[in-house]
Coordinates of C-alpha atoms in Angstrom, one line a residue:
M1 CA -0.1 0.0 0.0
K2 CA 1.5 3.1 -1.0
P3 CA 1.6 6.0 1.4
L4 CA -1.2 8.8 1.5
I5 CA -0.8 12.4 2.0
K6 CA -3.8 14.1 3.6
L7 CA -4.6 17.8 2.9
E8 CA -7.0 19.6 5.5
I9 CA -9.1 22.4 4.4
D10 CA -11.6 24.8 5.8
D11 CA -13.5 26.1 3.0
T12 CA -16.4 23.8 2.0
T13 CA -16.2 25.0 -1.6
L14 CA -14.0 22.7 -3.6
P15 CA -12.8 22.8 -7.0
N16 CA -14.0 19.4 -8.0
E17 CA -17.4 17.8 -6.7
V18 CA -16.0 14.3 -7.4
Y19 CA -14.6 14.2 -3.9
E20 CA -17.9 15.9 -2.0
D21 CA -19.0 12.5 -0.9
E22 CA -15.9 11.6 0.8
I23 CA -15.6 14.9 2.8
S24 CA -16.7 15.0 6.2
T25 CA -19.2 18.4 6.9
D26 CA -16.9 19.3 9.7
L27 CA -13.1 19.0 8.5
K28 CA -12.9 18.4 4.8
E29 CA -10.0 16.1 4.0
I30 CA -8.9 15.0 0.5
E31 CA -6.4 11.9 0.2
F32 CA -3.6 11.9 -2.7
E33 CA -1.6 9.0 -3.4
M34 CA 2.1 9.7 -2.8
I35 CA 4.6 8.2 -5.5
T36 CA 8.1 8.1 -4.5
P37 CA 10.3 9.7 -7.1
I38 CA 12.8 7.3 -8.5
D39 CA 16.5 8.6 -9.0
F40 CA 17.2 7.1 -12.5
S41 CA 20.8 8.2 -11.9
D42 CA 20.9 5.6 -9.4
K43 CA 21.7 2.2 -11.3
R44 CA 20.3 0.0 -8.3
Q45 CA 16.9 2.1 -7.9
L46 CA 16.6 1.7 -12.3
E47 CA 17.2 -2.0 -11.6
I48 CA 14.6 -2.4 -9.1
Y49 CA 12.1 -0.4 -10.7
N50 CA 12.4 -2.5 -14.0
G51 CA 12.3 -5.6 -11.9
I52 CA 9.3 -4.8 -10.2
N53 CA 7.5 -4.0 -13.6
E54 CA 8.6 -7.2 -14.8
V55 CA 7.1 -8.9 -11.7
D56 CA 3.9 -7.1 -12.0
K57 CA 3.5 -8.2 -15.6
R58 CA 4.1 -11.8 -14.8
L59 CA 1.7 -11.6 -11.9
S60 CA -1.0 -9.9 -14.3
I61 CA -0.4 -13.0 -17.0
I62 CA -0.7 -15.7 -14.5
N63 CA -3.9 -14.1 -12.7
E64 CA -5.6 -14.1 -16.0
K65 CA -4.6 -17.7 -16.7
I66 CA -6.0 -18.7 -13.3
E67 CA -9.1 -16.7 -14.0
E68 CA -9.7 -18.7 -17.0
L69 CA -8.6 -22.2 -15.3
N70 CA -11.3 -21.5 -12.8
T71 CA -14.0 -20.7 -15.4
E72 CA -13.1 -23.8 -17.2
S73 CA -12.6 -26.0 -14.1
D74 CA -16.1 -24.9 -13.0
R75 CA -17.8 -26.0 -16.2
L76 CA -16.0 -29.4 -15.6
T77 CA -17.3 -29.6 -12.1
N78 CA -20.5 -31.8 -11.4
H79 CA -22.8 -29.3 -9.6
A80 CA -25.8 -31.9 -9.8
D81 CA -27.9 -32.1 -6.7
G82 CA -30.7 -34.9 -5.7
I83 CA -33.3 -33.3 -7.3
D84 CA -31.2 -33.8 -10.6
Y85 CA -30.2 -37.2 -10.0
T86 CA -33.6 -38.1 -9.3
V87 CA -35.2 -36.7 -12.6
A88 CA -32.3 -38.6 -14.2
V89 CA -33.3 -41.9 -12.8
A90 CA -36.8 -41.4 -13.4
S91 CA -36.3 -40.4 -17.0
G92 CA -34.1 -43.5 -17.8
M93 CA -36.9 -45.8 -15.9
I94 CA -39.8 -44.3 -18.3
A95 CA -37.5 -44.8 -21.3
G96 CA -36.6 -48.2 -20.5
I97 CA -40.2 -49.3 -19.7
I98 CA -41.1 -47.8 -23.1
D99 CA -38.4 -49.4 -24.9
S100 CA -39.6 -52.7 -23.3
I101 CA -43.3 -52.1 -24.1
F102 CA -43.2 -50.7 -27.7
V103 CA -39.7 -51.1 -29.2
G104 CA -39.6 -54.8 -28.6
E105 CA -37.3 -57.1 -30.3
F106 CA -34.9 -56.5 -32.9
S107 CA -36.0 -58.2 -36.1
F108 CA -33.9 -59.4 -39.1
E109 CA -36.9 -60.5 -40.9
R110 CA -38.4 -56.8 -40.5
A111 CA -35.3 -55.4 -41.4
N112 CA -34.8 -57.5 -44.4
D113 CA -38.3 -56.7 -45.5
W114 CA -38.1 -53.0 -45.2
G115 CA -34.6 -52.8 -46.9
T116 CA -35.8 -54.8 -50.0
E117 CA -38.8 -52.4 -50.2
K118 CA -36.5 -49.5 -50.1
T119 CA -33.9 -51.0 -52.4
N120 CA -36.5 -51.8 -54.9
N121 CA -37.9 -48.5 -55.1
F122 CA -34.5 -46.8 -55.5
V123 CA -33.5 -49.3 -58.5
V124 CA -36.5 -48.4 -60.3
K125 CA -36.1 -44.6 -59.6
V126 CA -32.5 -45.1 -60.9
A127 CA -33.6 -46.9 -64.2
Q128 CA -36.1 -44.3 -64.8
S129 CA -33.4 -41.5 -64.4
K130 CA -31.3 -43.2 -66.8
G131 CA -34.0 -43.8 -69.6
Y132 CA -36.2 -46.8 -68.4
K133 CA -39.7 -45.9 -69.4
G134 CA -41.5 -48.9 -67.2
D135 CA -42.4 -49.0 -63.6
D136 CA -41.6 -52.5 -62.6
L137 CA -38.6 -53.8 -61.1
V138 CA -37.9 -56.8 -63.3
G139 CA -37.6 -54.1 -66.3
A140 CA -35.4 -51.7 -64.5
V141 CA -33.2 -54.3 -63.4
A142 CA -32.8 -55.8 -66.9
F143 CA -32.6 -52.2 -68.3
L144 CA -29.6 -51.6 -66.0
E145 CA -27.8 -54.7 -66.4
D146 CA -28.1 -54.5 -70.3
K147 CA -26.6 -50.9 -70.4
Y148 CA -24.0 -51.1 -67.7
K149 CA -22.2 -54.1 -68.1
I150 CA -18.7 -54.8 -66.1
V151 CA -16.0 -56.9 -66.9
A152 CA -16.1 -58.5 -63.6
D153 CA -18.9 -60.7 -64.4
K154 CA -16.9 -62.6 -67.0
A155 CA -15.2 -64.2 -64.1
T156 CA -18.5 -65.2 -62.5
N157 CA -17.5 -69.1 -62.5
D158 CA -14.2 -68.3 -61.5
F159 CA -15.7 -67.2 -57.9
G160 CA -18.4 -69.9 -57.0
G161 CA -21.2 -68.9 -59.7
G162 CA -24.2 -66.8 -59.6
L163 CA -24.7 -67.5 -55.7
Q164 CA -21.1 -66.9 -54.5
H165 CA -19.2 -64.5 -56.8
H166 CA -21.0 -61.0 -55.4
I167 CA -19.4 -62.0 -52.2
R168 CA -16.2 -63.6 -53.4
D169 CA -15.6 -60.9 -56.2
F170 CA -14.2 -57.9 -54.4
S171 CA -14.9 -55.6 -57.3
H172 CA -18.9 -56.6 -56.7
H173 CA -18.5 -55.1 -53.1
P174 CA -20.4 -51.7 -53.2
T175 CA -17.8 -49.8 -51.3
P176 CA -14.9 -47.6 -51.8
V177 CA -12.6 -51.0 -51.7
G178 CA -15.0 -52.3 -54.5
L179 CA -14.5 -49.5 -56.3
T180 CA -10.8 -49.6 -56.1
F181 CA -10.7 -53.0 -57.3
S182 CA -13.0 -52.1 -60.2
L183 CA -10.4 -49.7 -61.3
L184 CA -7.5 -52.1 -60.8
T185 CA -9.4 -54.6 -63.2
Q186 CA -9.4 -51.9 -65.8
F187 CA -5.6 -51.2 -65.4
T188 CA -4.6 -54.9 -64.9
N189 CA -6.9 -57.1 -66.8
K190 CA -7.2 -59.1 -63.6
V191 CA -10.2 -59.7 -61.3
Y192 CA -9.6 -60.1 -57.6
G193 CA -11.2 -61.9 -54.8
T194 CA -11.2 -65.3 -52.8
D195 CA -11.5 -68.8 -53.7
V196 CA -13.8 -71.3 -52.0
N197 CA -11.4 -71.8 -49.2
G198 CA -11.0 -68.0 -48.6
I199 CA -7.6 -67.6 -50.1
F200 CA -6.9 -64.5 -52.2
K201 CA -7.5 -65.2 -55.7
V202 CA -6.3 -63.3 -59.0
V203 CA -8.1 -64.4 -62.2
E204 CA -6.7 -63.5 -65.6
L205 CA -9.3 -62.3 -68.0
N206 CA -9.5 -64.0 -71.6
K207 CA -9.0 -61.7 -74.5
E208 CA -12.4 -62.0 -75.7
D209 CA -13.5 -60.6 -72.5
L210 CA -11.3 -57.5 -72.8
I211 CA -14.0 -55.6 -74.7
L212 CA -15.3 -54.0 -71.5
I213 CA -11.7 -52.8 -70.6
G214 CA -11.1 -49.4 -71.7
K215 CA -8.7 -48.4 -74.2
N216 CA -7.6 -45.3 -72.6
I217 CA -7.4 -43.6 -69.5
Q218 CA -11.1 -41.7 -70.1
E219 CA -12.4 -45.2 -71.2
K220 CA -11.0 -46.9 -68.2
L221 CA -12.5 -44.7 -65.7
T222 CA -15.8 -44.9 -67.5
F223 CA -16.0 -48.4 -67.2
G224 CA -14.4 -48.7 -63.7
I225 CA -16.6 -45.9 -62.2
I226 CA -19.7 -45.0 -64.1
N227 CA -20.6 -48.5 -65.4
W228 CA -19.5 -50.0 -62.2
F229 CA -21.9 -48.0 -59.9
F230 CA -25.1 -48.5 -62.3
H231 CA -24.3 -52.1 -62.3
M232 CA -23.9 -52.3 -58.6
V233 CA -27.4 -50.7 -58.4
S234 CA -29.0 -53.5 -60.9
D235 CA -27.4 -56.2 -58.6
M236 CA -28.6 -54.6 -55.5
A237 CA -32.2 -56.2 -55.9
G238 CA -30.6 -59.6 -57.7
S239 CA -30.8 -60.5 -61.1
S240 CA -33.9 -59.9 -63.4
S241 CA -34.3 -63.8 -64.1
S242 CA -34.4 -64.5 -60.3
I243 CA -36.8 -61.9 -59.8
L244 CA -39.0 -63.1 -62.6
N245 CA -39.1 -66.3 -60.9
G246 CA -40.2 -64.8 -57.8
K247 CA -37.1 -65.1 -56.0
T248 CA -35.2 -62.4 -54.0
G249 CA -31.8 -63.1 -56.2
T250 CA -28.2 -63.2 -54.6
G251 CA -28.0 -59.4 -54.1
L252 CA -25.0 -57.8 -52.9
P253 CA -23.0 -57.7 -49.7
G254 CA -23.7 -54.7 -47.7
P255 CA -20.5 -52.5 -46.3
I256 CA -20.4 -54.6 -43.0
G257 CA -20.4 -57.8 -45.0
S258 CA -18.0 -56.7 -47.5
L259 CA -15.6 -55.4 -44.9
L260 CA -15.8 -58.7 -43.0
K261 CA -15.2 -60.8 -46.6
E262 CA -12.3 -58.5 -47.4
L263 CA -10.5 -58.8 -43.9
S264 CA -11.3 -62.6 -44.4
A265 CA -8.5 -62.6 -47.0
L266 CA -5.5 -61.4 -44.7
P267 CA -3.2 -64.0 -43.2
I268 CA -4.1 -63.1 -39.6
F269 CA -7.3 -65.0 -40.4
S270 CA -5.6 -68.4 -41.2
K271 CA -7.4 -70.9 -39.0
M272 CA -8.8 -73.8 -41.2
N273 CA -11.8 -76.4 -40.5
K274 CA -11.8 -79.8 -41.3
D275 CA -12.5 -79.3 -45.0
G276 CA -9.2 -77.0 -45.5
R277 CA -11.4 -73.9 -45.6
K278 CA -10.9 -70.7 -43.7
E279 CA -13.4 -70.8 -40.9
F280 CA -14.0 -67.1 -40.8
S281 CA -14.7 -66.9 -44.5
V282 CA -17.0 -69.9 -44.3
W283 CA -19.0 -68.3 -41.5
I284 CA -19.2 -65.1 -43.7
S285 CA -20.7 -67.1 -46.8
K286 CA -23.2 -68.7 -44.6
L287 CA -24.1 -65.0 -43.1
F288 CA -24.3 -63.8 -46.6
N289 CA -26.3 -66.9 -48.0
G290 CA -28.8 -66.8 -45.0
T291 CA -28.1 -70.3 -43.6
L292 CA -26.5 -68.7 -40.6
L293 CA -29.5 -66.3 -39.5
G294 CA -32.0 -68.5 -41.0
E295 CA -34.7 -70.8 -38.7
R296 CA -36.3 -73.9 -39.7
D297 CA -40.2 -74.1 -39.9
E298 CA -42.3 -76.8 -38.1
N299 CA -41.2 -79.2 -40.9
G300 CA -37.7 -78.7 -40.3
K301 CA -37.1 -77.0 -43.7
L302 CA -34.6 -74.2 -43.5
M303 CA -36.0 -70.8 -44.1
P304 CA -32.9 -68.6 -45.3
L305 CA -32.3 -65.0 -44.1
K306 CA -29.8 -63.3 -46.0
F307 CA -27.5 -60.8 -44.5
D308 CA -26.8 -58.6 -47.8
L309 CA -27.1 -55.1 -48.4
R310 CA -30.9 -55.0 -48.3
T311 CA -30.8 -56.3 -44.7
E312 CA -28.2 -53.8 -43.9
I313 CA -30.3 -50.9 -45.0
G314 CA -33.0 -52.4 -43.1
I315 CA -31.0 -52.6 -40.0
T316 CA -30.5 -48.8 -40.0
H317 CA -34.4 -48.8 -39.6
E318 CA -34.3 -51.1 -36.8
L319 CA -31.7 -49.0 -35.2
G320 CA -33.8 -45.9 -35.7
R321 CA -36.6 -47.6 -34.0
Q322 CA -34.5 -48.4 -31.0
A323 CA -33.2 -44.7 -31.0
L324 CA -36.7 -43.3 -30.4
T325 CA -36.7 -44.2 -26.7
I326 CA -32.9 -42.9 -26.5
I327 CA -34.0 -39.4 -27.9
L328 CA -36.8 -39.5 -25.4
N329 CA -34.5 -39.9 -22.6
E330 CA -32.3 -37.0 -23.9
C331 CA -35.3 -34.6 -24.2
I332 CA -36.4 -35.3 -20.8
V333 CA -33.2 -34.8 -18.8
R334 CA -31.8 -31.9 -21.0
G335 CA -35.3 -30.0 -21.1
F336 CA -35.4 -30.5 -17.2
Y337 CA -32.0 -29.2 -17.0
F338 CA -32.7 -26.1 -18.9
I339 CA -36.0 -25.3 -17.2
R340 CA -34.7 -25.5 -13.7
R341 CA -31.5 -23.6 -14.4
L342 CA -33.6 -20.9 -16.0
Y343 CA -35.7 -20.7 -13.1
M344 CA -32.7 -20.3 -10.9
E345 CA -31.1 -17.7 -13.2
I346 CA -34.5 -15.7 -12.8
R347 CA -34.7 -16.3 -9.2
D348 CA -31.2 -15.1 -8.4
S349 CA -31.0 -12.3 -10.9
D350 CA -34.4 -10.9 -9.3
I351 CA -36.1 -10.7 -12.8
K352 CA -39.1 -8.7 -12.6
K353 CA -40.0 -7.8 -15.8
I354 CA -39.2 -8.8 -19.7
S355 CA -36.6 -6.3 -20.0
D356 CA -34.6 -7.8 -17.4
L357 CA -34.0 -10.9 -18.9
K358 CA -30.9 -9.4 -20.6
N359 CA -29.2 -9.8 -17.0
I360 CA -29.7 -13.5 -17.2
N361 CA -26.4 -15.5 -18.0
W362 CA -27.8 -17.7 -20.4
K363 CA -24.6 -20.0 -20.7
R364 CA -25.4 -21.4 -17.3
T365 CA -29.1 -22.5 -18.7
L366 CA -27.7 -24.5 -21.9
P367 CA -27.8 -28.2 -21.3
F368 CA -24.6 -28.9 -23.2
K369 CA -20.8 -29.0 -22.7
N370 CA -20.7 -29.1 -19.1
R371 CA -20.1 -31.6 -16.4
T372 CA -23.3 -31.5 -14.6
I373 CA -25.4 -32.6 -17.7
V374 CA -22.9 -35.1 -18.7
R375 CA -23.5 -36.7 -15.3
M376 CA -27.2 -36.4 -15.4
M377 CA -27.2 -38.2 -18.7
T378 CA -24.7 -41.0 -17.6
I379 CA -27.2 -41.8 -14.7
A380 CA -30.2 -41.7 -17.0
T381 CA -28.7 -43.8 -19.7
G382 CA -27.3 -46.2 -17.2
T383 CA -30.7 -46.5 -15.5
F384 CA -32.0 -47.1 -18.9
T385 CA -29.4 -49.7 -20.0
A386 CA -29.7 -51.5 -16.7
I387 CA -33.6 -51.5 -17.2
D388 CA -33.1 -52.8 -20.9
L389 CA -30.3 -55.9 -20.2
A390 CA -32.7 -56.9 -17.3
D391 CA -35.9 -56.9 -19.5
A392 CA -33.9 -58.9 -22.4
G393 CA -32.3 -61.4 -19.6
I394 CA -35.8 -62.2 -18.4
R395 CA -37.7 -62.3 -21.8
A396 CA -34.7 -64.5 -23.3
V397 CA -34.8 -67.0 -20.6
I398 CA -38.7 -67.2 -20.8
K399 CA -38.9 -67.4 -24.6
S400 CA -35.7 -70.2 -24.5
G401 CA -37.6 -72.2 -21.5
G402 CA -34.6 -71.8 -19.5
F403 CA -31.0 -71.5 -19.9
N404 CA -29.8 -73.4 -23.4
P405 CA -27.9 -72.4 -26.5
A406 CA -30.7 -70.4 -27.7
T407 CA -30.9 -68.2 -24.6
L408 CA -27.9 -65.9 -25.5
G409 CA -29.2 -65.6 -29.0
N410 CA -32.7 -64.1 -27.8
F411 CA -31.0 -61.9 -25.3
I412 CA -29.0 -60.3 -27.9
L413 CA -32.0 -59.6 -30.1
R414 CA -33.6 -57.8 -27.0
V415 CA -30.8 -55.8 -26.3
N416 CA -31.0 -52.1 -27.3
F417 CA -27.8 -51.6 -28.6
V418 CA -28.3 -47.7 -29.4
G419 CA -28.6 -47.4 -25.7
V420 CA -25.9 -49.3 -24.8
G421 CA -23.6 -47.0 -27.1
R422 CA -25.2 -44.0 -25.6
F423 CA -24.4 -45.0 -22.2
A424 CA -20.8 -45.8 -23.1
I425 CA -20.5 -42.4 -25.0
A426 CA -21.8 -40.7 -21.8
V427 CA -19.5 -42.6 -19.4
S428 CA -16.5 -41.8 -21.6
A429 CA -17.2 -37.9 -21.8
D430 CA -17.9 -38.0 -17.8
V431 CA -14.5 -39.7 -17.1
G432 CA -12.8 -37.3 -19.7
M433 CA -14.1 -34.4 -17.9
G434 CA -12.8 -35.7 -14.8
I435 CA -9.3 -36.2 -16.1
K436 CA -9.1 -32.8 -18.0
K437 CA -10.3 -31.1 -14.6
G438 CA -7.4 -32.9 -12.8
K439 CA -4.9 -31.6 -15.1
M440 CA -6.4 -28.0 -14.8
E441 CA -6.2 -28.2 -10.9
S442 CA -2.5 -29.2 -11.3
E443 CA -2.0 -26.5 -13.6
R444 CA -3.6 -24.2 -11.3
I445 CA -1.7 -25.4 -8.2
R446 CA 1.6 -25.0 -10.4
L447 CA 0.7 -21.3 -11.4
R448 CA -0.2 -20.4 -7.6
G449 CA 3.3 -21.7 -6.7
E450 CA 4.9 -19.5 -9.4
E451 CA 2.8 -16.5 -8.4
L452 CA 4.0 -17.0 -4.7
Q453 CA 7.5 -16.9 -5.6
L454 CA 7.0 -13.8 -7.7
L455 CA 5.4 -12.2 -4.9
N456 CA 8.3 -12.9 -2.7
A457 CA 10.4 -11.7 -5.4
R458 CA 8.5 -8.3 -5.3
V459 CA 8.9 -8.2 -1.3
F460 CA 12.8 -8.6 -1.8
Y461 CA 12.8 -5.9 -4.6
K462 CA 10.8 -3.6 -2.1
E463 CA 13.3 -4.4 0.9
A464 CA 16.0 -3.4 -1.4
D465 CA 14.2 0.1 -2.2
M466 CA 13.9 0.4 1.7
W467 CA 17.4 -0.1 2.4
I468 CA 18.4 2.3 -0.4
A469 CA 16.2 4.7 0.9
A470 CA 17.3 4.3 4.3
E471 CA 20.8 5.0 3.1
N472 CA 19.9 7.8 1.1
T473 CA 18.3 9.3 4.3
N474 CA 21.4 8.5 6.4
K475 CA 23.4 10.5 3.8
A476 CA 20.9 13.5 3.9
I477 CA 20.9 13.4 7.6
E478 CA 24.7 13.8 7.9
E479 CA 24.8 16.4 5.3
A480 CA 22.2 18.3 7.1
Y481 CA 24.3 18.1 10.5
V482 CA 27.3 19.4 8.6
I483 CA 25.4 22.3 7.1
M484 CA 23.8 23.0 10.5
E485 CA 27.3 23.1 12.2
K486 CA 28.2 25.3 9.6
A487 CA 25.4 27.5 9.9
T488 CA 26.0 27.5 13.6
E489 CA 29.5 28.5 13.6

């Protein structure tokens, strides 16, 4: 604290009315800050002055950083109370009950039917956009098959015939990898995939089949990209002949099936079964052909359920059904958070009229990007997942007639995987915020230590300045004494 000089005056009239509130009625006093003059000719005082300035600048920067850390640390701190936790648990229970009653079991059959319908409509619309005049699926597929041929179909027999070549021939995969192999075929005159044993295979094209290989870069890109894309569209719904006979056709593997098949060709999946075939590759083929997920009717006849592109499209619809209760859970919790925090802001800010709403700190009301809402969502989604898993387990045991090999499959079909994923995201976000907060607190402790050292340095500078002032005062006294002696003489 710098020393102050008091000036006492008797006149009640002051030149500046700013000080009138601070002046007593009997004796008028004005306080001014006294700044000690610095002797810049004294190098020691100059160094002290520069040192104090540098310390003050660093202290100012540290204080700003600490303020920022305090604000961010508060955002990463969980301020939820009992009411918040109660609402979060109740919301999770409500969503879990609704999921159990209305959403029900995950159905591959429903997914396949929905995906087939959407795929068929898509194929017809694409064919019509390219000049097809009809509106039936058979004609649309035949139109695209005839107009957009690809050379990979010439190697159909090399990759297992009509029932297998779409999964084994990599250029028949409707993915970026499939596009890559389609272009590779154009530049190498070879088709790539796996054989019946799951081993990577390269098929050399015959000379008479090279008519669908581009003669220049432009043609190669046209055949490898444009023709490939529209041919994939025609194969999505199966061949025109199979559709004409009332069958669903082979179809194409979806992104998941394609990826699994491509991975199966890697050396890491080398385990063979008793027939000398890769077990993983055989499992994928059964999944694609429908024998893995298919069920037998009352006569023991297998009813295949193909896991192809149509089924994978339908799975997104099934996951969308599961997501409805998750969205409901989110809306309840976040809506409650917003309304309650808005009420608290109005109460604490003493809002009386509409114009006072500008005084509200709206950031505190937003149900996003803070530890409190993340913790509430963790509890809500955790409650939902617990109820969902319990319900799935009970229903699976009842449906399977006890614990047997079918119980696990029935249990999996009842689990809401969107809810499980949302719970995992909430937990990871909560833990991540806790870790981040811990790092910030460590940084704040470090800055406080640095601040303490700087304050000590400032004290040392002040002490040095005091000793210099004392030394100068002593010299002044001695000089005054000498002058007084001379004056006395």
